[in-house]
Coordinates of N, CA and C in Angstrom, one line a residue:
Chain A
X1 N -32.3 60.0 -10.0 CA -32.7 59.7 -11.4 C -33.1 60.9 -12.1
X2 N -32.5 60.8 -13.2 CA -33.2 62.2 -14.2 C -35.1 62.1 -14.5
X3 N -35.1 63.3 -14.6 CA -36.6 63.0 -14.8 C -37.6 62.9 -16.2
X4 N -37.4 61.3 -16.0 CA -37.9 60.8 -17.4 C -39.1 60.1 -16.9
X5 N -39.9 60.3 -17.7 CA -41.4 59.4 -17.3 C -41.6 58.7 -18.1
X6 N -42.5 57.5 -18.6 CA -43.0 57.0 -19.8 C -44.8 56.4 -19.3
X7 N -45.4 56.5 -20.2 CA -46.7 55.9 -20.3 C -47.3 55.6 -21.4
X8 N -47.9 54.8 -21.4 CA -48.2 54.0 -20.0 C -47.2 52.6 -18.9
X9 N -46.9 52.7 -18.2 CA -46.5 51.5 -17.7 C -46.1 50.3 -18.4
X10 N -47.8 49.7 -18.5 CA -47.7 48.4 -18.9 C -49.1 48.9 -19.9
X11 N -49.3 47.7 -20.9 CA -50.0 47.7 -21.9 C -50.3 46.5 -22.3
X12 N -51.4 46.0 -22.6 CA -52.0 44.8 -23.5 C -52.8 45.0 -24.4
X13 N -52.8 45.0 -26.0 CA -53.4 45.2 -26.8 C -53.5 44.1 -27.8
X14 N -54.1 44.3 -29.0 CA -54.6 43.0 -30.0 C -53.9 43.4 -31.0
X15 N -53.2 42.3 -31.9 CA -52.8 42.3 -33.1 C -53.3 43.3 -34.0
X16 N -53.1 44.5 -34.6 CA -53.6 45.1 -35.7 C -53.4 46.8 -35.5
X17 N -54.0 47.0 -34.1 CA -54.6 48.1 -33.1 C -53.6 48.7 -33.5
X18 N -53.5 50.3 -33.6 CA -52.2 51.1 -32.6 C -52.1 51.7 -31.8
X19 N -51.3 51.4 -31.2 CA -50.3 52.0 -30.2 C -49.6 53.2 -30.1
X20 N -49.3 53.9 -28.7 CA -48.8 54.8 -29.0 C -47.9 55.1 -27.8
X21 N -46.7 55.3 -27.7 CA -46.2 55.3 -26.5 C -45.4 56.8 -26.1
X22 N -45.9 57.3 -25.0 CA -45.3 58.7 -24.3 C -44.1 58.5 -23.8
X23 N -42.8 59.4 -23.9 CA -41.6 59.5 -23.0 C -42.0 61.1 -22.6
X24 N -41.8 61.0 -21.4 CA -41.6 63.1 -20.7 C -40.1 63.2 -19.8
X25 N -39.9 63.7 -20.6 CA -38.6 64.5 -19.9 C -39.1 65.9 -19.3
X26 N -38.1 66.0 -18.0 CA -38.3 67.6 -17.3 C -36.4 68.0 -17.2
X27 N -35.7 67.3 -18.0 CA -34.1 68.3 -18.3 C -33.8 69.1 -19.0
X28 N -34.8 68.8 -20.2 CA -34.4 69.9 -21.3 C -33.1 69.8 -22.0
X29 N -33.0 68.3 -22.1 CA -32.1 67.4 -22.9 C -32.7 67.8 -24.3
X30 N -31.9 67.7 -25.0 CA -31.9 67.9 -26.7 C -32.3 66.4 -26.9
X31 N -31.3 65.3 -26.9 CA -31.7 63.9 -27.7 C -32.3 63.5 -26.7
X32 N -33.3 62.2 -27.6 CA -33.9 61.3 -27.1 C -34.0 60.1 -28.0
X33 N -34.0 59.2 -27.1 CA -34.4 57.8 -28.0 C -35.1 56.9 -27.5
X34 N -35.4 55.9 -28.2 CA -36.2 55.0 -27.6 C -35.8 53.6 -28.3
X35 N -35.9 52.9 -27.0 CA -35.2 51.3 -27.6 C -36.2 50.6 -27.0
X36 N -36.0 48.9 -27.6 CA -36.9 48.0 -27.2 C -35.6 46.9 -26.5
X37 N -36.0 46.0 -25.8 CA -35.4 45.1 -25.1 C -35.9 43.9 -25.3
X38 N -35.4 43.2 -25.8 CA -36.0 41.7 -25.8 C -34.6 40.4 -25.2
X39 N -34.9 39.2 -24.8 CA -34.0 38.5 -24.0 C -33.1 38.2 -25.0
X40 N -31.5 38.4 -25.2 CA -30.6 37.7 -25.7 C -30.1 38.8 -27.0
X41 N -31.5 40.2 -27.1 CA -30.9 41.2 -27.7 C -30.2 42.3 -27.1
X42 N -30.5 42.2 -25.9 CA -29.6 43.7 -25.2 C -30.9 44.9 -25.5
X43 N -30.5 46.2 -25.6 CA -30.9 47.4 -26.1 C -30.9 47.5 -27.6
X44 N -31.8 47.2 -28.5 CA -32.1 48.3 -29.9 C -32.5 49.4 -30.4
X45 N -31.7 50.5 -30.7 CA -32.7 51.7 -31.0 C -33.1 51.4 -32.2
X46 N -34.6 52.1 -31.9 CA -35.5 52.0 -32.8 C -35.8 53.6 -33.5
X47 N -35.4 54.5 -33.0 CA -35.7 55.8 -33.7 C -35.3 56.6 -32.3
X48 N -34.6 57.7 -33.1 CA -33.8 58.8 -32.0 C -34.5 60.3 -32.4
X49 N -34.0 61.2 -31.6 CA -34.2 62.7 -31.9 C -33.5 62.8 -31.5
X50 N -32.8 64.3 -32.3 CA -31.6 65.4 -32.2 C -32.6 66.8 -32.2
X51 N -33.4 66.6 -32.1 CA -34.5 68.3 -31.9 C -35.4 68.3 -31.9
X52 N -36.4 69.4 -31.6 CA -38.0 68.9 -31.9 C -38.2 68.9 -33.2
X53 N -38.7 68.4 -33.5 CA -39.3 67.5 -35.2 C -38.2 67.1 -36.1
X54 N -37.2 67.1 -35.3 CA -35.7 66.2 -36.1 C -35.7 64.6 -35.5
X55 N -35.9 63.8 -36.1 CA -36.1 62.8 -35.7 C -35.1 61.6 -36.9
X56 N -34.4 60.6 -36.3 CA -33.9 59.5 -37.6 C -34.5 58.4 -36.8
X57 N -34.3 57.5 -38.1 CA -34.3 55.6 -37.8 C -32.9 55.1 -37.3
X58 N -33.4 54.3 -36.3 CA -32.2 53.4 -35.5 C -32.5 52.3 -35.9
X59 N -31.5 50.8 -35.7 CA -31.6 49.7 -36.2 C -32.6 48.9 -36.3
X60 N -34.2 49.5 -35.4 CA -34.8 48.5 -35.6 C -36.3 49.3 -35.8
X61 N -36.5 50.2 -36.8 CA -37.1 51.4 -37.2 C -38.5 50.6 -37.5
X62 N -38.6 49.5 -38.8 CA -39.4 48.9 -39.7 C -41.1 48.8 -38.3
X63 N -42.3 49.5 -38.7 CA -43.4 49.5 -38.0 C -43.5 50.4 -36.8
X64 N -42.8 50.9 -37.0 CA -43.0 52.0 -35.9 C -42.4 53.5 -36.2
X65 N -43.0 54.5 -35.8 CA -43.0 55.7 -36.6 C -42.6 56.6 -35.2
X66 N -42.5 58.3 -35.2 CA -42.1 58.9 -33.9 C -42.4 60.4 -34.2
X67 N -42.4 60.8 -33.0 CA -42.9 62.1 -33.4 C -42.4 63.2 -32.1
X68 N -41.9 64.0 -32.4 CA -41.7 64.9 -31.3 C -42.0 66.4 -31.3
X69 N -43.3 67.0 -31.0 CA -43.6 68.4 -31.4 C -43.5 69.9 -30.1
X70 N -42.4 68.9 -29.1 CA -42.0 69.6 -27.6 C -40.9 68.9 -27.7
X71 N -39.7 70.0 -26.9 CA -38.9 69.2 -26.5 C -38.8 68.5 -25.3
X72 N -39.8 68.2 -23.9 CA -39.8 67.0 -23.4 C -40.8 65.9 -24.0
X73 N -41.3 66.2 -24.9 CA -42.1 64.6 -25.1 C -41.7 64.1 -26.4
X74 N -41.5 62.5 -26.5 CA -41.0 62.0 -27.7 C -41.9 60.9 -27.2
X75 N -43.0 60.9 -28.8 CA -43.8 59.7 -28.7 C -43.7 58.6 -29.6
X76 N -43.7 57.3 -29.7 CA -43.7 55.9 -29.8 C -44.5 55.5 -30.5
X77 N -45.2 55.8 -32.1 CA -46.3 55.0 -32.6 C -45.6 53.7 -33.1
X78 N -47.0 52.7 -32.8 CA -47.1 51.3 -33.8 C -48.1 51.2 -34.5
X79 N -48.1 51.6 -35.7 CA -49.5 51.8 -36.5 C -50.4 50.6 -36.3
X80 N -49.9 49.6 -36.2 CA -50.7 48.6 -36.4 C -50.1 47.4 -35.7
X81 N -50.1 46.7 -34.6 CA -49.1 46.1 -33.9 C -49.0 44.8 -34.2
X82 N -48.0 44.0 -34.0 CA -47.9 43.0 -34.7 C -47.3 42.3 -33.1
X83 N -47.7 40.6 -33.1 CA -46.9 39.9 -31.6 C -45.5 40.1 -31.8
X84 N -44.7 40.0 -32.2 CA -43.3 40.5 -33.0 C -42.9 41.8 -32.1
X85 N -44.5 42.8 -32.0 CA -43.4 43.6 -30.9 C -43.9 43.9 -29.6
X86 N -44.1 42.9 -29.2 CA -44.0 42.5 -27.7 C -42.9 43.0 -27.2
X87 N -42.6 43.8 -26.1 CA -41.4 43.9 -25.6 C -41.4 44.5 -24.4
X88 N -40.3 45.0 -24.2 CA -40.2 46.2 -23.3 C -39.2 47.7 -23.6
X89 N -39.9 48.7 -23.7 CA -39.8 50.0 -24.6 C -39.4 50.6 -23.7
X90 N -38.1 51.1 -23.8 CA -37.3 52.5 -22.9 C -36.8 53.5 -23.6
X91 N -37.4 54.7 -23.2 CA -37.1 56.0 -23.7 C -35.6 56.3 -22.7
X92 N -34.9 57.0 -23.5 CA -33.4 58.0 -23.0 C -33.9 59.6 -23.4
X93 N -32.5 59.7 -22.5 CA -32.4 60.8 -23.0 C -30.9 61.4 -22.8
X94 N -30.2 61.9 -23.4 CA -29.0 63.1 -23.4 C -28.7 64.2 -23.7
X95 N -27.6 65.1 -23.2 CA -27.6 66.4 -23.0 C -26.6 66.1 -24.8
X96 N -26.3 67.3 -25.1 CA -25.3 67.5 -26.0 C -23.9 67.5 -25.7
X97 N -23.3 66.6 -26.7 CA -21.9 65.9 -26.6 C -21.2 66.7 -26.2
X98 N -20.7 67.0 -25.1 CA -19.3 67.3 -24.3 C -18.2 66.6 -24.8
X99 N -17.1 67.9 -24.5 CA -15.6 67.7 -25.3 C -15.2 66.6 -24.2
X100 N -15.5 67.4 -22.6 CA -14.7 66.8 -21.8 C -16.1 65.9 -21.2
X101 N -15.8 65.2 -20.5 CA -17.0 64.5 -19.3 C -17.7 63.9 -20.0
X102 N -18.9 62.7 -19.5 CA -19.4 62.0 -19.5 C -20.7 62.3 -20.4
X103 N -20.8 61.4 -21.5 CA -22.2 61.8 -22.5 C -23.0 60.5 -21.9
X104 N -23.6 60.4 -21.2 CA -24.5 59.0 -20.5 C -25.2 59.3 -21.2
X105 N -26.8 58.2 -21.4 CA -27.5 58.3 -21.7 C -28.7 58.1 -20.3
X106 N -29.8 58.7 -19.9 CA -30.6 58.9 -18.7 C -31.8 57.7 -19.0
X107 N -32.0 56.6 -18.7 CA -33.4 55.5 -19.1 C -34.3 55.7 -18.4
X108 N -35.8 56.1 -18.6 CA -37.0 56.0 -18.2 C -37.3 54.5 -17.7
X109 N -38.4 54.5 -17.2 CA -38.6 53.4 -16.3 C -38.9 52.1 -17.1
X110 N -39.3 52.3 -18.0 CA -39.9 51.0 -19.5 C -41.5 50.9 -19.2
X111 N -41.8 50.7 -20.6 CA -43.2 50.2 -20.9 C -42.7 49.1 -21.3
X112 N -44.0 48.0 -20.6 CA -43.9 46.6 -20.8 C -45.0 46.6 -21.8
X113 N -45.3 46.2 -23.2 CA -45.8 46.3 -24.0 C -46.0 44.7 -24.5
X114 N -47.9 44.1 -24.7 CA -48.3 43.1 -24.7 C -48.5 42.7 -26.1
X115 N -48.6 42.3 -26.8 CA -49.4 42.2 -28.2 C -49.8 41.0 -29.0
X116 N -51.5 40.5 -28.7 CA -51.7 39.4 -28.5 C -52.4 39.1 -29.8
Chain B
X1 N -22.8 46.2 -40.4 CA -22.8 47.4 -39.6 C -22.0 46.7 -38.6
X2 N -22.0 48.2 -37.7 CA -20.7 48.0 -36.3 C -21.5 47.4 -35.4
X3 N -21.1 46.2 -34.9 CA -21.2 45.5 -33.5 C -20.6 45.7 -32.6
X4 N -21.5 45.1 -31.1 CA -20.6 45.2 -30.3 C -21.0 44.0 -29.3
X5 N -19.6 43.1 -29.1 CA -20.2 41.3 -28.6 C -19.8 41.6 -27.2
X6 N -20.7 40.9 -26.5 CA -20.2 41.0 -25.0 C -20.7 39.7 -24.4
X7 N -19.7 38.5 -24.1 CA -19.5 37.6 -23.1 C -19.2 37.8 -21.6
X8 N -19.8 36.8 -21.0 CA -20.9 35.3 -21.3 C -21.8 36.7 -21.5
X9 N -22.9 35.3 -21.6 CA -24.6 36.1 -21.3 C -24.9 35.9 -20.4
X10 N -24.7 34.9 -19.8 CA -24.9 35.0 -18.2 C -23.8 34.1 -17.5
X11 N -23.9 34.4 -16.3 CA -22.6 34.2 -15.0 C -23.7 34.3 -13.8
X12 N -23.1 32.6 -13.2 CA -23.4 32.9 -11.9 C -22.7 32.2 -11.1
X13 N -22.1 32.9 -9.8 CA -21.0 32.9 -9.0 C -21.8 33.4 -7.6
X14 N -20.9 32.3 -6.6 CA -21.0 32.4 -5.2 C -21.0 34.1 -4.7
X15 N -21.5 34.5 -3.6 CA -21.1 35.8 -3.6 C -19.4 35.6 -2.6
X16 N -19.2 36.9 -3.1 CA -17.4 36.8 -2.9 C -16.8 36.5 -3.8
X17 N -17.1 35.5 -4.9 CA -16.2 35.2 -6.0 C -15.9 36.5 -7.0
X18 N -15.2 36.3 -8.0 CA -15.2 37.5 -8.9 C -15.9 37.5 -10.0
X19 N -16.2 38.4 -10.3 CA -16.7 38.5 -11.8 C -16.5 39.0 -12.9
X20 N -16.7 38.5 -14.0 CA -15.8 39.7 -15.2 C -16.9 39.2 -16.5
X21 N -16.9 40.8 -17.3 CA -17.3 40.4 -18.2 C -16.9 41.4 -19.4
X22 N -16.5 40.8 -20.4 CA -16.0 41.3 -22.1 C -16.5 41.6 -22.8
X23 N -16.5 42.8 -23.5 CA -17.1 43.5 -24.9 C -15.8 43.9 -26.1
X24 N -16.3 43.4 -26.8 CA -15.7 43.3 -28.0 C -16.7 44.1 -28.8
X25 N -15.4 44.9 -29.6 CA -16.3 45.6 -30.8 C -16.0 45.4 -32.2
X26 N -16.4 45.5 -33.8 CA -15.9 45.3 -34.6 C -15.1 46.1 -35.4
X27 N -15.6 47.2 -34.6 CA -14.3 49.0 -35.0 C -14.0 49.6 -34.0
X28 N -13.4 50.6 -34.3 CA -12.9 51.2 -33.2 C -13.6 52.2 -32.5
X29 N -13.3 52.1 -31.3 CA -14.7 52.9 -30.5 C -13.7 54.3 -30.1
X30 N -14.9 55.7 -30.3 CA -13.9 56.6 -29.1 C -14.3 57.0 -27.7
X31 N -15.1 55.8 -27.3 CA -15.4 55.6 -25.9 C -16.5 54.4 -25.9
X32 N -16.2 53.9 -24.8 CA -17.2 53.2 -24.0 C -18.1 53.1 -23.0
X33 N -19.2 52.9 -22.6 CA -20.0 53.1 -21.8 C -20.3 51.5 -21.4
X34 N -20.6 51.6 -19.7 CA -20.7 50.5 -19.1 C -22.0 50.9 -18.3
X35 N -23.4 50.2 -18.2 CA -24.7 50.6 -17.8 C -24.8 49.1 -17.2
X36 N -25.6 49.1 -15.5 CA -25.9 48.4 -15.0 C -27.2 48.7 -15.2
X37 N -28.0 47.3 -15.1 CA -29.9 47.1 -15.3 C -30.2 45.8 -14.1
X38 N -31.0 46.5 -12.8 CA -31.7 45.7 -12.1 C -32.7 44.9 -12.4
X39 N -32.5 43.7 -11.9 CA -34.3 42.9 -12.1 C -35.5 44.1 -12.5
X40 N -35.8 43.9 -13.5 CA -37.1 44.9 -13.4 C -36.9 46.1 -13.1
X41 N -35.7 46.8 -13.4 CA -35.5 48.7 -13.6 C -34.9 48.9 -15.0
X42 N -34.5 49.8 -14.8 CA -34.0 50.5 -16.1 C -32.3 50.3 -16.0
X43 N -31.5 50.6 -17.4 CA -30.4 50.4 -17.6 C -29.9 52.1 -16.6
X44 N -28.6 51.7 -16.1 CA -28.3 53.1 -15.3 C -26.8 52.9 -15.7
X45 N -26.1 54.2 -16.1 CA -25.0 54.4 -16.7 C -23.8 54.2 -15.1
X46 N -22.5 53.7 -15.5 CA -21.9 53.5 -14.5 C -20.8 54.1 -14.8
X47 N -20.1 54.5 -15.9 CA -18.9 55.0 -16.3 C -18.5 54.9 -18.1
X48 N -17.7 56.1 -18.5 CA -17.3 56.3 -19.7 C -16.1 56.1 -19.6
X49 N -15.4 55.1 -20.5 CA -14.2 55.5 -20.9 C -13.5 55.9 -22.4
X50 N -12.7 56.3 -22.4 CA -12.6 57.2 -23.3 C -10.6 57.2 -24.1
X51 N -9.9 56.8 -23.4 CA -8.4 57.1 -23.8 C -7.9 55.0 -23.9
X52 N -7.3 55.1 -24.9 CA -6.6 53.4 -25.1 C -6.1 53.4 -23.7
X53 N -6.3 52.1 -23.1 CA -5.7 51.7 -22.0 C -6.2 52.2 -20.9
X54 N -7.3 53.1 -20.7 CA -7.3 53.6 -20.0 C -8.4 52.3 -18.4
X55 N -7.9 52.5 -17.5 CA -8.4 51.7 -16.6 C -9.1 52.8 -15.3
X56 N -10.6 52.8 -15.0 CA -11.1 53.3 -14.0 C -11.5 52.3 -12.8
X57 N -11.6 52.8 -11.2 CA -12.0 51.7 -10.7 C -13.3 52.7 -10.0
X58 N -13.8 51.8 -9.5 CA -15.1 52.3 -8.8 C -15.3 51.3 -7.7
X59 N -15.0 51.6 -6.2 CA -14.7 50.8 -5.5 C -14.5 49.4 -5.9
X60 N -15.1 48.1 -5.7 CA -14.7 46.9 -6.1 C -15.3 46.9 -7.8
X61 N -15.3 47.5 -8.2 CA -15.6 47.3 -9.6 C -14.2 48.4 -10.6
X62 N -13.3 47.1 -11.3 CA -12.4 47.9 -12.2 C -12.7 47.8 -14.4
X63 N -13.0 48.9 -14.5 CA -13.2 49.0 -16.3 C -12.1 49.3 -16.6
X64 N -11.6 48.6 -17.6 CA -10.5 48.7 -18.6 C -11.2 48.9 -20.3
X65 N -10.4 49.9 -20.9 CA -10.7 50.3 -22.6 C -9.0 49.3 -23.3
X66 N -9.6 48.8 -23.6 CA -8.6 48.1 -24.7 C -7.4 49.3 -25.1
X67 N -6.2 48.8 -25.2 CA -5.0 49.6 -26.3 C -5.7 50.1 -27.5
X68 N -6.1 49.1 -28.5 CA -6.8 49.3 -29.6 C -8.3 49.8 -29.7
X69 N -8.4 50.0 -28.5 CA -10.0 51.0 -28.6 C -10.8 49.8 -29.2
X70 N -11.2 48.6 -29.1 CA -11.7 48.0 -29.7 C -12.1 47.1 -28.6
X71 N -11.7 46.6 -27.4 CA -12.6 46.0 -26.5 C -12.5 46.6 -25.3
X72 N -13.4 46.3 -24.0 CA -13.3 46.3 -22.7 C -13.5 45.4 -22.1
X73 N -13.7 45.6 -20.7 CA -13.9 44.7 -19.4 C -14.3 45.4 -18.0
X74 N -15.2 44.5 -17.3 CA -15.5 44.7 -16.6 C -15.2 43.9 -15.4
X75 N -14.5 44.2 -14.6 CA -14.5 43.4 -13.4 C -15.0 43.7 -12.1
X76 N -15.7 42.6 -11.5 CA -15.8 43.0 -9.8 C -14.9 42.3 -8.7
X77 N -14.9 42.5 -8.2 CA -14.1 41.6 -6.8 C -14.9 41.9 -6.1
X78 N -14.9 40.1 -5.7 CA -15.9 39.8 -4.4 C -17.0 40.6 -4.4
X79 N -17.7 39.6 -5.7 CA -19.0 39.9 -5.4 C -20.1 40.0 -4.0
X80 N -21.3 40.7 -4.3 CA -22.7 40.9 -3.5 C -23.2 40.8 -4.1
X81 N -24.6 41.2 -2.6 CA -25.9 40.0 -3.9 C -26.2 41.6 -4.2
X82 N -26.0 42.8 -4.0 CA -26.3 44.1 -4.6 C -25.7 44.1 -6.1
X83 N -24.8 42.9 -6.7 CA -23.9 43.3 -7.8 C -25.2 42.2 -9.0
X84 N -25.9 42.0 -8.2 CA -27.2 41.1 -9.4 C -27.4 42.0 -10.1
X85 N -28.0 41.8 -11.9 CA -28.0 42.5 -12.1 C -27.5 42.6 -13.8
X86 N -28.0 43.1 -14.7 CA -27.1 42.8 -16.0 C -26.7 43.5 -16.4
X87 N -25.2 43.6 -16.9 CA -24.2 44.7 -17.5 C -23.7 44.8 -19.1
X88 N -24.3 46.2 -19.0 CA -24.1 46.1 -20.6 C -23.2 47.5 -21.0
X89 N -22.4 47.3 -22.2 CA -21.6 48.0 -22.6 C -22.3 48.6 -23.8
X90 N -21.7 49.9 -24.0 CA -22.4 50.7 -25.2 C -21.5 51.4 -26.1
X91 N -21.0 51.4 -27.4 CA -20.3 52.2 -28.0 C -20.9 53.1 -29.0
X92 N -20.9 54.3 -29.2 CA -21.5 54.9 -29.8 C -21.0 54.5 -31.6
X93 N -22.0 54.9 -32.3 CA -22.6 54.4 -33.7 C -23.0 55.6 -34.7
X94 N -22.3 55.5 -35.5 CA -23.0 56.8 -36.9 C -23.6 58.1 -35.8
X95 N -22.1 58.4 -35.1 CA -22.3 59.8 -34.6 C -22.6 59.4 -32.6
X96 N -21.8 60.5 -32.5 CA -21.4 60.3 -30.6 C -22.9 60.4 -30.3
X97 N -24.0 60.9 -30.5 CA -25.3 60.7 -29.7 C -25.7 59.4 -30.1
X98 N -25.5 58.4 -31.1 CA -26.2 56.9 -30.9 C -25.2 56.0 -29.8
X99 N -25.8 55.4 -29.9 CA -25.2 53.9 -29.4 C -25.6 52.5 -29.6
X100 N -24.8 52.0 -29.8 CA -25.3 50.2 -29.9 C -24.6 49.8 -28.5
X101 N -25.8 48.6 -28.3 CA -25.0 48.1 -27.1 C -25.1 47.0 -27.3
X102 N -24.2 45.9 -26.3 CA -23.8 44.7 -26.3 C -25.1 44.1 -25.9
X103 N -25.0 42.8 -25.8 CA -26.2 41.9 -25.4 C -26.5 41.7 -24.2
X104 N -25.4 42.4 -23.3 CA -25.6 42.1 -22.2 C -25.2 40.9 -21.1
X105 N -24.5 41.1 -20.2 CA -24.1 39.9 -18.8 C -25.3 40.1 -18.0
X106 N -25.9 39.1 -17.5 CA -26.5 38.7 -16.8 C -26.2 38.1 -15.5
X107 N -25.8 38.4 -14.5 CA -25.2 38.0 -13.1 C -26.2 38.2 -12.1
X108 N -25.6 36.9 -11.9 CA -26.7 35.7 -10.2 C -25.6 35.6 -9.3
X109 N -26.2 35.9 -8.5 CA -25.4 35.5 -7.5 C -25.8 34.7 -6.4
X110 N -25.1 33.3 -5.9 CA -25.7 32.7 -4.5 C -25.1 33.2 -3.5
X111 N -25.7 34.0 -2.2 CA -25.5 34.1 -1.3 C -24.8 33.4 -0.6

């Protein structure tokens, strides 16, 4: 497995609070992203990076913000959390688009995220 | 925006039987990506394809890219209970580093 971390693990917190979620990479991958998972959605990205402090919105951007000021850590805020994003949160990551071979994307372990 | 549908949502089959599952997209893709996700792990990439028609196999597991770059497939033969497990397809989106992905197959298997 590539070496992606995320933390914390698991998490339970209260309606309002924020959050903030770590990905660490040790490849020295350029992109990164982070999706949520919920049952019967598959994978949605929520906000990607193409550099350190180059960051866009993915389809499911709305309450959550990102920040990357290294290029292995790309962090995860919820300013204010809502039950709505209950989920479970996986950071990627990938190398830069090759002509030839395989552009995979590498998934961190997930944070299971509670919000009560 | 561009979709990408992938049938059933879930499948469950004897082990030994076969399995298959469909992604459909609503444009044209210039490649596909097929990612297996265990009970409780992460999604893990299993193969790209990339040319119309193009068919890879991976021991009992064969991927096909549509003519029209616009769907795939997944098949296994003669399933295990190692092939549990949910399979999702990915097509890249507003530039080769995104991706959207399907919803995902979900496969049970009875021993």
């Amino acid at each position: 497995d590539a070496g992606i971390t995320q933390s914390p693990r698991h998490k339970v917190t209260e309606t309002g609070t924020p959050v903030t979620l770590r990905c660490h990479q040790t490849e020295n991958h350029r992109y990164m992203y982070w999706y949520r998972q919920d049952p019967g959605h598959g994978l949605r990205l929520i906000h990607y990076s193409y550099g350190v402090k180059d960051t866009d919105k993915g389809e499911v951007s709305d309450g959550y913000s990102v920040s990357r000021s290294k290029t292995e850590d790309f962090l995860l805020t919820l300013e204010s959390a809502t039950s709505s994003q209950t989920s479970v949160y996986f950071c990627a990551i990938s190398e830069a688009l090759r002509l030839a071979g395989d552009n995979e994307q590498f998934f961190g372990p997930g944070t299971r995220l509670t919000v009560l | 925006g561009q979709q990408v549908m992938q049938i059933p949502q879930y499948q469950h089959v004897q082990e030994g039987e076969d399995f298959t599952t469909y992604c459909n997209s609503s444009t044209t893709l210039s490649n596909i990506q097929w990612y297996k996700q265990r009970p409780g792990g992460h999604p893990v990439f299993l193969i790209q394809l990339v040319k119309s028609g193009e068919v890879k196999k991976q021991k009992r597991l064969t991927f096909q890219f549509g003519e029209a770059k616009k769907n795939s497939s997944l098949h296994i033969t003669a399933t295990q209970t190692t092939d549990v497990g949910t399979y999702f397809c990915a097509g890249p989106r507003g530039g080769a580093q995104k991706l959207v992905f399907g919803q995902g197959t979900r496969l049970t298997i009875n021993p």
